[in-house]
XYZ file of C-alpha atoms in Angstrom:
96
model
C -3.534 47.204 -26.652
C -3.605 47.357 -30.412
C -5.155 44.649 -32.604
C -1.602 43.722 -33.624
C -0.682 43.353 -29.953
C -3.686 41.102 -29.445
C -2.518 38.947 -32.336
C 0.991 38.744 -30.855
C -0.473 37.783 -27.479
C -2.356 34.921 -29.113
C 0.830 33.832 -30.904
C 2.649 33.737 -27.560
C -0.100 31.597 -26.046
C 0.137 29.231 -29.009
C 3.910 28.941 -28.594
C 3.547 28.180 -24.871
C 0.893 25.569 -25.664
C 3.236 23.907 -28.177
C 6.078 23.991 -25.659
C 3.806 22.421 -23.047
C 3.005 19.550 -25.404
C 6.692 19.044 -26.172
C 7.551 19.091 -22.467
C 4.986 16.393 -21.708
C 6.493 14.253 -24.443
C 10.003 14.814 -23.100
C 8.942 13.726 -19.619
C 7.802 10.417 -21.083
C 10.930 10.025 -23.220
C 13.243 10.664 -20.260
C 11.383 8.144 -18.107
C 11.401 5.558 -20.885
C 15.090 6.132 -21.529
C 16.296 5.322 -18.044
C 13.513 2.888 -17.264
C 13.403 0.685 -20.332
C 15.997 1.555 -22.958
C 19.249 1.816 -21.049
C 20.746 -0.174 -18.227
C 22.175 2.587 -16.074
C 24.905 1.046 -13.977
C 26.246 4.135 -12.271
C 24.120 5.161 -9.287
C 24.880 8.870 -9.730
C 23.813 8.709 -13.380
C 20.613 6.940 -12.342
C 19.846 9.632 -9.762
C 20.568 12.430 -12.239
C 18.184 10.880 -14.751
C 15.530 10.590 -12.058
C 16.079 14.237 -11.126
C 15.896 15.329 -14.769
C 12.572 13.547 -15.208
C 11.214 15.054 -11.997
C 12.332 18.548 -12.993
C 10.605 18.237 -16.363
C 7.479 16.927 -14.661
C 7.548 19.896 -12.256
C 7.764 22.278 -15.209
C 4.417 21.131 -16.632
C 2.136 22.812 -14.018
C 4.135 26.054 -14.297
C 3.694 26.045 -18.046
C -0.020 25.359 -17.655
C -0.268 28.375 -15.334
C 1.584 30.534 -17.858
C -0.718 29.411 -20.659
C -3.816 30.062 -18.570
C -2.541 33.539 -17.692
C -1.893 34.370 -21.350
C -5.338 33.117 -22.334
C -7.005 35.184 -19.605
C -5.046 38.272 -20.651
C -6.065 37.713 -24.269
C -9.742 37.300 -23.366
C -9.721 40.402 -21.157
C -8.022 42.528 -23.830
C -10.310 41.208 -26.542
C -13.440 42.018 -24.542
C -12.125 45.493 -23.752
C -11.304 46.104 -27.407
C -14.763 44.937 -28.497
C -16.395 47.142 -25.880
C -14.388 50.160 -27.027
C -14.889 49.354 -30.730
C -11.153 49.022 -31.337
C -11.362 45.735 -33.255
C -12.345 46.060 -36.921
C -15.891 44.961 -37.707
C -14.702 42.318 -40.178
C -12.444 40.628 -37.608
C -14.289 37.828 -35.822
C -13.152 35.001 -33.550
C -12.559 32.504 -36.363
C -10.041 34.732 -38.124
C -7.739 35.153 -35.105
């Protein structure tokens, strides 16, 4: 992997992390919507809102796994690049 590829990999991990945070917030908003804000009279609508909240909640562990995988890939590539002297000497962990 090139140093530019390593940077792109870190950007992907950051995007997944941001999406994970947004998803957690959406789970709460969906639950609050049908639980506190709206009186859902139709049973089918109520069930669909419950299912939507459950689906979003189920997405969170998958996103965590994806983020962990990206972080592990980044760390492995970074170590390999350091070992093989591919990273520039002036590039340290704080700059990436």
